[in-house]
Amino acid sequence: MQHLFESLKKNKLFTGIGEELINEVAQNSIIENFKPGDIILREGEYGDKVCLIMRGRVKVVKLADSKGKILMELSESDFFGEMSLIDLRPRSASVVALTDCEVISIPANYFDKLIHLQPQLIINIAKTLSERLRTSNDKILRDFLEYEKEVTEQINKLNYLIDITKRVNSTINLDELLKIILEIAIEITNADRGTVYLIDELTGEIWSKVLEGDEISEIRLPIGKGIAGYVAQTGEIINLEDAYKDPRFNPEIDIKTGYRTKTMLCQPIKDKNGKIVGVFQLINKKEGTFTKKDEEMLSALSIHASIAIQNAKMAQELVNNERLAAIGKMASSIIHDIKNPMTTIKAYAQVLRKKVGESEAIQLVDEVIRQIDRLVNMAQEILDFSRGVSSLNFSKIKLGDFLDGVIAFLSRDFERNKIEIEKAIDFDDEVEIDVDKMTRVIFNIANNSRDAMPEGGKFIIKTWREDDFFYMQFTDTGKGIPEEVKKRLFEPFVTYGKKHGTGLGMAITKKIVTDHKGEIFVESELGKGTTITIKLPLYQK
């Protein structure tokens, strides 16, 4: 009882109240114990007691939703539950124990008697309510200011995302677009530098373009290799405070450039369906480490970036298709215009052949006829490629004889350009190919090699056999091909180091080799030359 008496004396409700009355209250009250989470008073119920906290802490909660809004917290010497007894209305909030609590409960009928006998209790309640009201007002103001700040940040974020959307949709040129996306990613994360990789599904690589000196070069990494490759494979977000502590980090570029990578944020670029189309790699945040907010902003950028990238690729494809259609119309017109005069020239050449008999001139006449057919076939080939048409006329020939004929024609042109032809023919037996189209393949490769050796050089032709396949390899000592061009060498309209041409030569070459059920490979090093290898089946099944 003494413990209860001392607790009542310390409570705010009984400030200024005599000990005799406090002792009486102690005799008419009970002690209740509650565990954390217990509901002491429930919102909506009518009051049946006033509670004074002897030990522990409680929270007053407005259960407007499933979580509830905390109005205030009360501790030792505080009291609660008096308002429902004064205004005789249901409780407007619940009181929940935050810790183990000991509470003095004064029954409603006895409390009503007390406040009529002792006006000081009314004054104490009024003082406490005034204090709580001031505290509540301060909290409401703080909450409002915090909410206003949060809303302002959200509006600013929305406006910024709108600006980002405008910026990433300002171009359909993929190279320019990647540069813009990287600039935005660096800007929103406050990174020192970064890279945007795209996924090449055909090669199973991620690729990007970087500035090396005064030239832009393409870098490629296998999916799964390094941190960026790992993110491309798994879709995980990798946020590192020290990149060197992660075994997936490759320090080779740091060693090469002298740059020191510390913090790193690597995050997937996903389209609206959640498919990974690329990777953000941001390095060295200028202040501190990369945060969850940085990750959220990159995620917001991701969807807009993926849509813009897809649009740029589609636009490029449409442009290529339109260019192919235009070239197809041109080829169709050329064929129509040259067919009649070429037919006439060919007829005259055939008549001339009969008149010259077996003289040496017959070889020249035969060459004229072959070149007329070749000229018409070349135009038809471009027309077929633009239309996606493929037709082959296979025949069995001696590979050695075929190459001798091709070399004989090339030699005149190569001699004028100071280019020596070297042969290493280890296989020259029977094969099955479309002679005209395979001739076109070699001419395309040879013409590119000639253009790559403006000061002269050497053109080496090798052949060999492995199992049921034969190989033709063509090597020049020219200026070589940059890595970024080499990766796209067989795409339509890709050209390098030429002032003229359609950019279709190697695309047609690849298609012819593929139609032969073969493969074509390219190796090149700047300043040292290029080697193109063709693998073909001996016979077509």
Protein backbone atom coordinates (compact mmCIF):
# COMPACT_ATOMS: atom_id res chain seq x y z
CA MET A 1 0.00 0.00 0.00
CA GLN A 2 2.88 2.37 0.78
CA HIS A 3 4.29 1.85 -2.72
CA LEU A 4 0.90 2.74 -4.21
CA PHE A 5 0.64 5.81 -1.96
CA GLU A 6 4.10 7.09 -3.04
CA SER A 7 3.30 6.59 -6.73
CA LEU A 8 0.04 8.56 -6.38
CA LYS A 9 1.87 11.45 -4.69
CA LYS A 10 4.31 11.68 -7.64
CA ASN A 11 1.59 11.61 -10.33
CA LYS A 12 0.68 14.87 -12.09
CA LEU A 13 -3.01 14.31 -11.37
CA PHE A 14 -2.47 14.66 -7.61
CA THR A 15 -0.18 17.72 -7.58
CA GLY A 16 -1.23 19.92 -4.64
CA ILE A 17 -3.56 17.27 -3.14
CA GLY A 18 -3.35 16.46 0.57
CA GLU A 19 -1.95 13.15 1.83
CA GLU A 20 -5.19 12.21 3.54
CA LEU A 21 -7.10 12.25 0.25
CA ILE A 22 -4.26 10.47 -1.57
CA ASN A 23 -4.33 7.76 1.07
CA GLU A 24 -8.07 7.36 0.51
CA VAL A 25 -7.55 7.12 -3.27
CA ALA A 26 -4.93 4.40 -2.69
CA GLN A 27 -7.50 2.38 -0.75
CA ASN A 28 -10.05 2.70 -3.60
CA SER A 29 -7.67 1.89 -6.51
CA ILE A 30 -6.16 -1.28 -7.94
CA ILE A 31 -2.82 -2.05 -9.64
CA GLU A 32 -2.88 -3.66 -13.13
CA ASN A 33 0.08 -5.10 -15.08
CA PHE A 34 0.44 -5.09 -18.88
CA LYS A 35 2.93 -6.54 -21.34
CA PRO A 36 4.27 -4.77 -24.48
CA GLY A 37 1.52 -4.65 -27.11
CA ASP A 38 -1.36 -5.09 -24.67
CA ILE A 39 -4.30 -2.72 -25.27
CA ILE A 40 -4.99 -0.94 -21.96
CA LEU A 41 -7.86 1.25 -23.22
CA ARG A 42 -9.66 0.64 -26.53
CA GLU A 43 -10.89 3.32 -28.93
CA GLY A 44 -14.70 3.54 -29.22
CA GLU A 45 -15.47 2.10 -25.76
CA TYR A 46 -17.04 4.13 -22.94
CA GLY A 47 -14.76 5.02 -20.05
CA ASP A 48 -14.83 2.99 -16.86
CA LYS A 49 -11.57 4.10 -15.21
CA VAL A 50 -8.73 6.59 -15.09
CA CYS A 51 -5.21 5.16 -15.29
CA LEU A 52 -2.00 6.46 -13.68
CA ILE A 53 1.35 5.09 -14.78
CA MET A 54 3.49 3.72 -11.97
CA ARG A 55 6.12 2.10 -14.17
CA GLY A 56 6.74 1.76 -17.96
CA ARG A 57 5.70 3.59 -21.13
CA VAL A 58 2.52 3.62 -23.24
CA LYS A 59 1.48 5.12 -26.58
CA VAL A 60 -1.81 6.82 -27.42
CA VAL A 61 -2.87 5.58 -30.87
CA LYS A 62 -5.58 6.77 -33.25
CA LEU A 63 -6.52 3.63 -35.18
CA ALA A 64 -7.44 5.36 -38.44
CA ASP A 65 -5.89 2.47 -40.39
CA SER A 66 -4.35 -0.91 -39.74
CA LYS A 67 -1.10 0.61 -38.48
CA GLY A 68 -2.57 3.47 -36.47
CA LYS A 69 -1.28 6.99 -35.90
CA ILE A 70 0.69 7.61 -32.71
CA LEU A 71 -0.60 10.79 -31.07
CA MET A 72 1.76 10.80 -28.09
CA GLU A 73 3.77 8.68 -25.68
CA LEU A 74 3.31 8.76 -21.89
CA SER A 75 5.53 7.49 -19.07
CA GLU A 76 5.77 7.42 -15.23
CA SER A 77 3.79 10.17 -13.43
CA ASP A 78 1.47 10.60 -16.46
CA PHE A 79 -2.21 9.67 -16.44
CA PHE A 80 -4.77 8.86 -19.18
CA GLY A 81 -8.42 7.90 -19.73
CA GLU A 82 -9.90 10.96 -17.96
CA MET A 83 -11.55 12.62 -21.01
CA SER A 84 -14.13 9.91 -21.59
CA LEU A 85 -15.23 10.20 -17.95
CA ILE A 86 -15.49 14.00 -18.14
CA ASP A 87 -17.41 14.34 -21.45
CA LEU A 88 -19.20 10.96 -21.13
CA ARG A 89 -18.40 10.06 -24.75
CA PRO A 90 -16.64 6.97 -26.24
CA ARG A 91 -12.87 6.97 -26.12
CA SER A 92 -11.31 8.75 -29.18
CA ALA A 93 -8.07 6.75 -29.11
CA SER A 94 -6.53 3.56 -27.80
CA VAL A 95 -3.72 3.25 -25.28
CA VAL A 96 -1.18 0.45 -25.90
CA ALA A 97 1.69 -0.68 -23.65
CA LEU A 98 5.14 -0.06 -25.13
CA THR A 99 6.98 -1.80 -22.29
CA ASP A 100 6.09 -3.86 -19.25
CA CYS A 101 3.73 -1.51 -17.39
CA GLU A 102 2.32 -1.13 -13.89
CA VAL A 103 -0.83 1.02 -13.93
CA ILE A 104 -3.01 2.36 -11.08
CA SER A 105 -6.67 2.16 -12.09
CA ILE A 106 -9.24 4.48 -10.39
CA PRO A 107 -12.85 3.34 -11.01
CA ALA A 108 -15.11 5.79 -12.89
CA ASN A 109 -17.68 6.25 -10.08
CA TYR A 110 -15.02 7.03 -7.51
CA PHE A 111 -13.17 9.40 -9.88
CA ASP A 112 -16.45 11.28 -10.51
CA LYS A 113 -16.82 11.74 -6.73
CA LEU A 114 -13.21 12.96 -6.41
CA ILE A 115 -13.42 15.75 -9.02
CA HIS A 116 -16.55 17.11 -7.28
CA LEU A 117 -14.90 17.06 -3.86
CA GLN A 118 -11.49 18.35 -4.93
CA PRO A 119 -11.43 21.19 -7.60
CA GLN A 120 -7.60 21.00 -7.67
CA LEU A 121 -7.97 17.78 -9.67
CA ILE A 122 -9.82 19.74 -12.40
CA ILE A 123 -7.01 22.31 -12.43
CA ASN A 124 -4.37 19.55 -12.70
CA ILE A 125 -6.27 17.90 -15.56
CA ALA A 126 -6.60 21.28 -17.33
CA LYS A 127 -2.86 21.97 -16.94
CA THR A 128 -1.96 18.55 -18.26
CA LEU A 129 -4.36 18.86 -21.21
CA SER A 130 -2.92 22.30 -22.02
CA GLU A 131 0.58 20.86 -21.95
CA ARG A 132 -0.44 17.96 -24.15
CA LEU A 133 -2.23 20.30 -26.55
CA ARG A 134 0.88 22.43 -26.96
CA THR A 135 3.00 19.31 -27.49
CA SER A 136 0.45 17.95 -29.94
CA ASN A 137 0.39 21.23 -31.87
CA ASP A 138 4.16 21.22 -32.10
CA LYS A 139 4.09 17.62 -33.35
CA ILE A 140 1.36 18.38 -35.89
CA LEU A 141 3.38 21.33 -37.16
CA ARG A 142 6.55 19.21 -37.39
CA ASP A 143 4.62 16.45 -39.16
CA PHE A 144 3.08 18.95 -41.57
CA LEU A 145 6.44 20.51 -42.37
CA GLU A 146 7.93 17.06 -42.88
CA TYR A 147 4.99 16.08 -45.10
CA GLU A 148 5.32 19.33 -47.04
CA LYS A 149 9.02 18.63 -47.51
CA GLU A 150 8.30 15.08 -48.66
CA VAL A 151 5.60 16.25 -51.11
CA THR A 152 7.94 18.94 -52.45
CA GLU A 153 10.68 16.34 -52.94
CA GLN A 154 8.24 14.05 -54.74
CA ILE A 155 7.09 16.88 -57.02
CA ASN A 156 10.69 17.84 -57.75
CA LYS A 157 11.49 14.19 -58.42
CA LEU A 158 8.49 13.93 -60.78
CA ASN A 159 9.52 17.11 -62.61
CA TYR A 160 13.07 15.79 -62.84
CA LEU A 161 11.83 12.48 -64.24
CA ILE A 162 9.79 14.40 -66.81
CA ASP A 163 12.95 16.30 -67.77
CA ILE A 164 14.87 13.00 -67.95
CA THR A 165 12.19 11.55 -70.23
CA LYS A 166 12.54 14.54 -72.56
CA ARG A 167 16.33 14.24 -72.60
CA VAL A 168 16.49 10.49 -73.30
CA ASN A 169 13.92 10.87 -76.07
CA SER A 170 15.72 13.78 -77.71
CA THR A 171 17.59 11.55 -80.19
CA ILE A 172 17.19 8.25 -82.04
CA ASN A 173 20.93 7.92 -82.64
CA LEU A 174 22.01 5.06 -80.37
CA ASP A 175 25.55 6.39 -79.75
CA GLU A 176 24.24 9.84 -78.79
CA LEU A 177 21.50 8.27 -76.67
CA LEU A 178 23.95 6.17 -74.63
CA LYS A 179 26.02 9.29 -73.99
CA ILE A 180 22.92 11.17 -72.73
CA ILE A 181 21.83 8.25 -70.51
CA LEU A 182 25.31 8.05 -68.97
CA GLU A 183 25.39 11.81 -68.32
CA ILE A 184 22.03 11.59 -66.51
CA ALA A 185 23.11 8.52 -64.48
CA ILE A 186 26.29 10.31 -63.34
CA GLU A 187 24.29 13.46 -62.56
CA ILE A 188 21.59 11.82 -60.41
CA THR A 189 24.06 9.69 -58.41
CA ASN A 190 26.79 12.36 -58.15
CA ALA A 191 29.32 9.81 -59.43
CA ASP A 192 32.76 10.71 -60.74
CA ARG A 193 32.43 8.55 -63.86
CA GLY A 194 30.56 5.57 -65.22
CA THR A 195 29.65 3.28 -68.11
CA VAL A 196 26.39 2.19 -69.71
CA TYR A 197 26.54 -1.35 -71.10
CA LEU A 198 24.02 -2.92 -73.48
CA ILE A 199 23.41 -6.65 -73.82
CA ASP A 200 24.21 -8.31 -77.16
CA GLU A 201 22.06 -11.44 -77.10
CA LEU A 202 23.62 -12.83 -80.28
CA THR A 203 27.16 -12.91 -78.86
CA GLY A 204 26.30 -13.34 -75.18
CA GLU A 205 28.24 -10.17 -74.30
CA ILE A 206 27.73 -6.74 -72.80
CA TRP A 207 29.22 -3.87 -74.80
CA SER A 208 29.80 -0.16 -74.50
CA LYS A 209 31.73 2.61 -76.18
CA VAL A 210 34.48 4.47 -74.34
CA LEU A 211 36.76 7.38 -75.17
CA GLU A 212 40.41 6.34 -75.45
CA GLY A 213 42.59 9.33 -76.26
CA ASP A 214 40.94 11.06 -79.21
CA GLU A 215 39.13 7.94 -80.46
CA ILE A 216 35.96 6.18 -79.36
CA SER A 217 36.41 2.43 -79.11
CA GLU A 218 34.07 -0.41 -78.27
CA ILE A 219 34.60 -2.64 -75.25
CA ARG A 220 32.97 -6.04 -74.82
CA LEU A 221 32.74 -8.42 -71.87
CA PRO A 222 31.19 -11.88 -71.64
CA ILE A 223 27.94 -11.93 -69.66
CA GLY A 224 28.82 -13.20 -66.19
CA LYS A 225 32.37 -11.82 -66.17
CA GLY A 226 33.27 -8.99 -63.81
CA ILE A 227 30.78 -7.07 -61.70
CA ALA A 228 28.90 -5.57 -64.68
CA GLY A 229 28.73 -8.98 -66.35
CA TYR A 230 27.45 -10.54 -63.10
CA VAL A 231 24.68 -7.92 -62.84
CA ALA A 232 23.75 -8.51 -66.50
CA GLN A 233 23.43 -12.23 -65.73
CA THR A 234 21.62 -12.10 -62.38
CA GLY A 235 19.78 -8.78 -62.35
CA GLU A 236 21.09 -8.04 -58.84
CA ILE A 237 22.07 -4.56 -57.64
CA ILE A 238 25.70 -4.43 -56.48
CA ASN A 239 26.52 -1.46 -54.21
CA LEU A 240 30.14 -1.55 -53.00
CA GLU A 241 31.87 0.70 -50.47
CA ASP A 242 35.26 -0.72 -51.52
CA ALA A 243 35.39 -2.38 -54.95
CA TYR A 244 38.78 -3.99 -54.26
CA LYS A 245 37.25 -6.13 -51.52
CA ASP A 246 34.91 -7.80 -54.02
CA PRO A 247 36.57 -10.78 -55.78
CA ARG A 248 34.54 -10.08 -58.95
CA PHE A 249 36.20 -6.68 -59.43
CA ASN A 250 38.86 -6.57 -62.15
CA PRO A 251 41.55 -3.96 -61.35
CA GLU A 252 43.22 -4.17 -64.80
CA ILE A 253 41.74 -0.88 -66.06
CA ASP A 254 42.78 0.90 -62.85
CA ILE A 255 46.32 -0.43 -63.29
CA LYS A 256 46.35 0.64 -66.94
CA THR A 257 44.97 4.16 -66.37
CA GLY A 258 46.23 4.95 -62.88
CA TYR A 259 42.66 5.63 -61.74
CA ARG A 260 41.56 4.27 -58.34
CA THR A 261 38.10 2.76 -58.10
CA LYS A 262 36.64 2.85 -54.60
CA THR A 263 32.86 3.01 -54.40
CA MET A 264 30.80 1.37 -57.13
CA LEU A 265 27.10 1.02 -57.96
CA CYS A 266 26.23 -1.54 -60.61
CA GLN A 267 22.55 -1.88 -61.48
CA PRO A 268 20.55 -3.58 -64.27
CA ILE A 269 18.64 -1.63 -66.91
CA LYS A 270 15.27 -3.34 -67.28
CA ASP A 271 12.43 -2.80 -69.75
CA LYS A 272 8.76 -2.60 -68.76
CA ASN A 273 8.54 -6.41 -68.75
CA GLY A 274 11.48 -6.76 -66.34
CA LYS A 275 13.87 -8.04 -69.03
CA ILE A 276 17.50 -6.98 -68.55
CA VAL A 277 18.67 -4.94 -71.58
CA GLY A 278 21.79 -3.34 -70.11
CA VAL A 279 23.76 -2.33 -67.02
CA PHE A 280 24.58 0.95 -65.27
CA GLN A 281 28.07 1.04 -63.75
CA LEU A 282 28.76 4.15 -61.65
CA ILE A 283 32.12 4.69 -59.99
CA ASN A 284 33.30 6.80 -57.02
CA LYS A 285 30.48 8.86 -55.57
CA LYS A 286 31.90 12.34 -54.97
CA GLU A 287 30.66 12.50 -51.39
CA GLY A 288 30.25 9.40 -49.25
CA THR A 289 28.89 6.15 -50.69
CA PHE A 290 26.07 5.31 -53.07
CA THR A 291 22.69 5.23 -51.28
CA LYS A 292 19.29 3.58 -51.60
CA LYS A 293 18.05 6.84 -53.06
CA ASP A 294 20.69 6.54 -55.82
CA GLU A 295 19.43 3.01 -56.52
CA GLU A 296 15.81 4.25 -56.64
CA MET A 297 16.67 7.07 -59.05
CA LEU A 298 18.57 4.69 -61.34
CA SER A 299 15.58 2.34 -61.30
CA ALA A 300 13.35 5.24 -62.35
CA LEU A 301 15.80 6.16 -65.12
CA SER A 302 16.04 2.50 -66.17
CA ILE A 303 12.53 2.17 -67.65
CA HIS A 304 12.81 5.43 -69.62
CA ALA A 305 16.29 4.50 -70.84
CA SER A 306 15.19 1.02 -71.98
CA ILE A 307 12.26 2.46 -73.96
CA ALA A 308 14.51 5.06 -75.60
CA ILE A 309 17.11 2.39 -76.46
CA GLN A 310 14.45 0.17 -78.00
CA ASN A 311 13.08 3.12 -80.00
CA ALA A 312 16.58 3.99 -81.26
CA LYS A 313 17.18 0.40 -82.38
CA MET A 314 13.79 0.26 -84.11
CA ALA A 315 14.44 3.60 -85.81
CA GLN A 316 17.82 2.36 -87.08
CA GLU A 317 16.19 -0.82 -88.35
CA LEU A 318 13.53 1.21 -90.17
CA VAL A 319 16.22 3.41 -91.71
CA ASN A 320 18.15 0.31 -92.85
CA ASN A 321 15.00 -1.21 -94.29
CA GLU A 322 14.21 2.00 -96.16
CA ARG A 323 17.76 2.17 -97.47
CA LEU A 324 17.57 -1.47 -98.57
CA ALA A 325 14.28 -0.76 -100.32
CA ALA A 326 15.82 2.27 -102.08
CA ILE A 327 18.85 0.23 -103.14
CA GLY A 328 16.51 -2.53 -104.33
CA LYS A 329 14.63 -0.06 -106.51
CA MET A 330 17.94 1.26 -107.83
CA ALA A 331 19.21 -2.25 -108.55
CA SER A 332 15.94 -3.12 -110.29
CA SER A 333 16.24 0.00 -112.45
CA ILE A 334 19.90 -0.77 -113.26
CA ILE A 335 19.09 -4.33 -114.27
CA HIS A 336 16.26 -3.08 -116.48
CA ASP A 337 18.47 -0.42 -118.09
CA ILE A 338 21.58 -2.52 -118.69
CA LYS A 339 20.06 -5.87 -119.59
CA ASN A 340 19.31 -5.06 -123.23
CA PRO A 341 22.67 -3.41 -124.05
CA MET A 342 24.53 -6.12 -122.10
CA THR A 343 22.61 -8.81 -123.99
CA THR A 344 23.55 -7.13 -127.27
CA ILE A 345 27.23 -6.83 -126.29
CA LYS A 346 27.25 -10.46 -125.18
CA ALA A 347 25.71 -11.54 -128.49
CA TYR A 348 28.33 -9.60 -130.47
CA ALA A 349 31.07 -11.13 -128.32
CA GLN A 350 29.75 -14.62 -129.00
CA VAL A 351 29.68 -13.92 -132.75
CA LEU A 352 33.21 -12.51 -132.52
CA ARG A 353 34.32 -15.67 -130.69
CA LYS A 354 33.21 -17.85 -133.59
CA LYS A 355 35.17 -15.72 -136.06
CA VAL A 356 38.47 -15.64 -134.16
CA GLY A 357 38.65 -19.41 -134.04
CA GLU A 358 41.36 -20.83 -131.78
CA SER A 359 43.55 -17.72 -131.61
CA GLU A 360 44.66 -16.11 -128.33
CA ALA A 361 41.95 -13.49 -128.77
CA ILE A 362 39.36 -16.09 -127.88
CA GLN A 363 40.52 -15.92 -124.24
CA LEU A 364 39.90 -12.17 -124.19
CA VAL A 365 36.46 -12.63 -125.74
CA ASP A 366 35.57 -15.28 -123.17
CA GLU A 367 36.67 -12.91 -120.42
CA VAL A 368 34.44 -10.16 -121.86
CA ILE A 369 31.46 -12.57 -121.79
CA ARG A 370 32.23 -13.61 -118.20
CA GLN A 371 32.47 -10.02 -117.02
CA ILE A 372 29.20 -9.10 -118.71
CA ASP A 373 27.50 -11.95 -116.85
CA ARG A 374 29.25 -10.89 -113.65
CA LEU A 375 28.06 -7.29 -114.01
CA VAL A 376 24.44 -8.34 -114.45
CA ASN A 377 24.73 -10.89 -111.62
CA MET A 378 26.15 -8.27 -109.23
CA ALA A 379 23.19 -5.96 -109.77
CA GLN A 380 20.81 -8.92 -109.41
CA GLU A 381 22.61 -9.93 -106.21
CA ILE A 382 22.03 -6.54 -104.61
CA LEU A 383 18.39 -6.68 -105.68
CA ASP A 384 17.97 -10.16 -104.18
CA PHE A 385 19.64 -9.10 -100.91
CA SER A 386 17.40 -6.05 -100.54
CA ARG A 387 14.35 -8.26 -101.08
CA GLY A 388 15.61 -11.08 -98.84
CA VAL A 389 15.60 -13.47 -101.80
CA SER A 390 18.12 -16.32 -101.89
CA SER A 391 18.77 -18.69 -104.79
CA LEU A 392 21.88 -20.80 -105.34
CA ASN A 393 23.11 -22.80 -108.31
CA PHE A 394 25.51 -25.40 -106.93
CA SER A 395 28.02 -27.22 -109.11
CA LYS A 396 30.99 -29.49 -108.45
CA ILE A 397 34.30 -27.91 -109.43
CA LYS A 398 38.00 -28.24 -108.68
CA LEU A 399 38.79 -25.68 -106.00
CA GLY A 400 42.26 -25.09 -107.44
CA ASP A 401 40.88 -24.30 -110.91
CA PHE A 402 38.26 -22.00 -109.41
CA LEU A 403 40.83 -20.02 -107.42
CA ASP A 404 43.21 -19.83 -110.40
CA GLY A 405 40.45 -18.17 -112.42
CA VAL A 406 39.68 -15.70 -109.63
CA ILE A 407 43.36 -14.91 -109.07
CA ALA A 408 43.92 -14.36 -112.80
CA PHE A 409 41.28 -11.65 -112.78
CA LEU A 410 42.47 -10.08 -109.51
CA SER A 411 46.10 -10.01 -110.55
CA ARG A 412 45.63 -7.28 -113.18
CA ASP A 413 43.98 -4.93 -110.70
CA PHE A 414 46.40 -5.81 -107.86
CA GLU A 415 49.47 -5.25 -110.03
CA ARG A 416 48.31 -1.71 -110.75
CA ASN A 417 48.01 -1.14 -106.99
CA LYS A 418 51.42 -2.70 -106.17
CA ILE A 419 49.85 -5.62 -104.33
CA GLU A 420 51.50 -9.04 -104.48
CA ILE A 421 49.31 -12.17 -104.43
CA GLU A 422 50.75 -15.09 -102.51
CA LYS A 423 49.23 -18.59 -102.62
CA ALA A 424 49.42 -21.36 -100.01
CA ILE A 425 47.04 -23.93 -101.52
CA ASP A 426 47.05 -27.09 -99.39
CA PHE A 427 43.69 -28.30 -100.72
CA ASP A 428 42.53 -27.98 -104.33
CA ASP A 429 40.26 -31.00 -104.85
CA GLU A 430 36.58 -31.18 -105.79
CA VAL A 431 34.04 -29.09 -103.86
CA GLU A 432 30.42 -28.10 -104.39
CA ILE A 433 29.68 -24.36 -104.49
CA ASP A 434 27.75 -21.70 -106.38
CA VAL A 435 30.65 -20.50 -108.52
CA ASP A 436 29.24 -17.05 -109.35
CA LYS A 437 28.26 -16.21 -105.79
CA MET A 438 31.47 -17.54 -104.26
CA THR A 439 33.39 -15.50 -106.84
CA ARG A 440 31.47 -12.50 -105.58
CA VAL A 441 32.52 -13.36 -102.00
CA ILE A 442 36.21 -13.41 -102.89
CA PHE A 443 35.95 -10.21 -104.95
CA ASN A 444 34.29 -8.41 -102.02
CA ILE A 445 37.04 -9.53 -99.63
CA ALA A 446 39.81 -8.75 -102.15
CA ASN A 447 38.42 -5.28 -102.94
CA ASN A 448 38.33 -4.42 -99.23
CA SER A 449 41.92 -5.63 -98.86
CA ARG A 450 43.00 -3.55 -101.85
CA ASP A 451 41.42 -0.41 -100.34
CA ALA A 452 43.19 -1.17 -97.03
CA MET A 453 46.60 -1.17 -98.80
CA PRO A 454 46.74 2.16 -100.69
CA GLU A 455 50.56 2.05 -100.69
CA GLY A 456 50.70 -1.60 -101.78
CA GLY A 457 51.27 -4.77 -99.81
CA LYS A 458 50.59 -8.49 -99.87
CA PHE A 459 47.37 -10.52 -100.30
CA ILE A 460 47.73 -14.13 -99.13
CA ILE A 461 45.31 -16.91 -100.11
CA LYS A 462 45.38 -20.17 -98.14
CA THR A 463 43.28 -23.32 -98.36
CA TRP A 464 43.14 -26.51 -96.31
CA ARG A 465 40.76 -29.32 -95.43
CA GLU A 466 39.51 -30.57 -92.05
CA ASP A 467 37.18 -33.58 -92.04
CA ASP A 468 34.16 -32.78 -94.24
CA PHE A 469 34.95 -29.07 -94.48
CA PHE A 470 37.38 -26.96 -96.47
CA TYR A 471 38.77 -23.55 -95.53
CA MET A 472 39.65 -20.51 -97.61
CA GLN A 473 41.64 -17.84 -95.81
CA PHE A 474 42.46 -14.35 -97.11
CA THR A 475 45.06 -12.19 -95.35
CA ASP A 476 46.20 -8.66 -96.19
CA THR A 477 48.97 -6.48 -94.77
CA GLY A 478 46.76 -3.39 -94.69
CA LYS A 479 45.81 -0.92 -91.99
CA GLY A 480 43.42 -3.25 -90.15
CA ILE A 481 39.92 -2.71 -88.79
CA PRO A 482 38.98 -1.00 -85.47
CA GLU A 483 37.34 -3.29 -82.92
CA GLU A 484 34.00 -1.46 -83.03
CA VAL A 485 33.83 -1.83 -86.84
CA LYS A 486 34.99 -5.46 -86.73
CA LYS A 487 32.10 -6.44 -84.46
CA ARG A 488 29.61 -4.98 -86.96
CA LEU A 489 31.46 -5.81 -90.16
CA PHE A 490 28.71 -8.05 -91.54
CA GLU A 491 25.83 -5.67 -90.78
CA PRO A 492 24.24 -3.76 -93.69
CA PHE A 493 25.64 -0.27 -94.38
CA VAL A 494 28.72 -0.70 -92.18
CA THR A 495 31.80 0.54 -94.01
CA TYR A 496 35.28 1.67 -93.02
CA GLY A 497 37.94 3.64 -94.85
CA LYS A 498 35.98 3.95 -98.11
CA LYS A 499 34.77 7.05 -99.88
CA HIS A 500 32.36 5.11 -102.07
CA GLY A 501 30.21 1.97 -101.79
CA THR A 502 26.87 0.90 -100.40
CA GLY A 503 28.18 -0.80 -97.25
CA LEU A 504 26.46 -4.01 -98.39
CA GLY A 505 29.51 -5.94 -99.65
CA MET A 506 30.33 -7.85 -96.46
CA ALA A 507 26.66 -8.25 -95.53
CA ILE A 508 26.10 -9.97 -98.89
CA THR A 509 29.30 -11.98 -98.33
CA LYS A 510 28.02 -13.24 -94.97
CA LYS A 511 24.65 -14.17 -96.48
CA ILE A 512 26.24 -16.13 -99.33
CA VAL A 513 28.49 -18.04 -96.91
CA THR A 514 25.52 -18.75 -94.63
CA ASP A 515 23.45 -19.94 -97.61
CA HIS A 516 26.31 -22.35 -98.33
CA LYS A 517 25.84 -23.66 -94.73
CA GLY A 518 29.24 -22.22 -93.89
CA GLU A 519 30.80 -19.81 -91.41
CA ILE A 520 32.96 -16.73 -91.78
CA PHE A 521 35.43 -15.32 -89.22
CA VAL A 522 37.40 -12.08 -89.10
CA GLU A 523 40.61 -11.24 -87.24
CA SER A 524 42.22 -7.85 -87.46
CA GLU A 525 44.72 -5.63 -85.70
CA LEU A 526 45.17 -1.94 -86.44
CA GLY A 527 48.35 -1.33 -88.39
CA LYS A 528 49.01 -5.04 -89.00
CA GLY A 529 46.28 -6.22 -91.34
CA THR A 530 43.19 -8.37 -91.55
CA THR A 531 42.51 -12.09 -91.95
CA ILE A 532 39.13 -13.45 -93.08
CA THR A 533 38.53 -17.19 -92.88
CA ILE A 534 35.66 -19.03 -94.59
CA LYS A 535 34.64 -22.54 -93.52
CA LEU A 536 32.46 -24.47 -96.01
CA PRO A 537 31.19 -28.05 -96.32
CA LEU A 538 32.82 -30.04 -99.13
CA TYR A 539 29.42 -31.00 -100.52
CA GLN A 540 25.90 -29.68 -100.07
CA LYS A 541 23.41 -32.17 -98.64
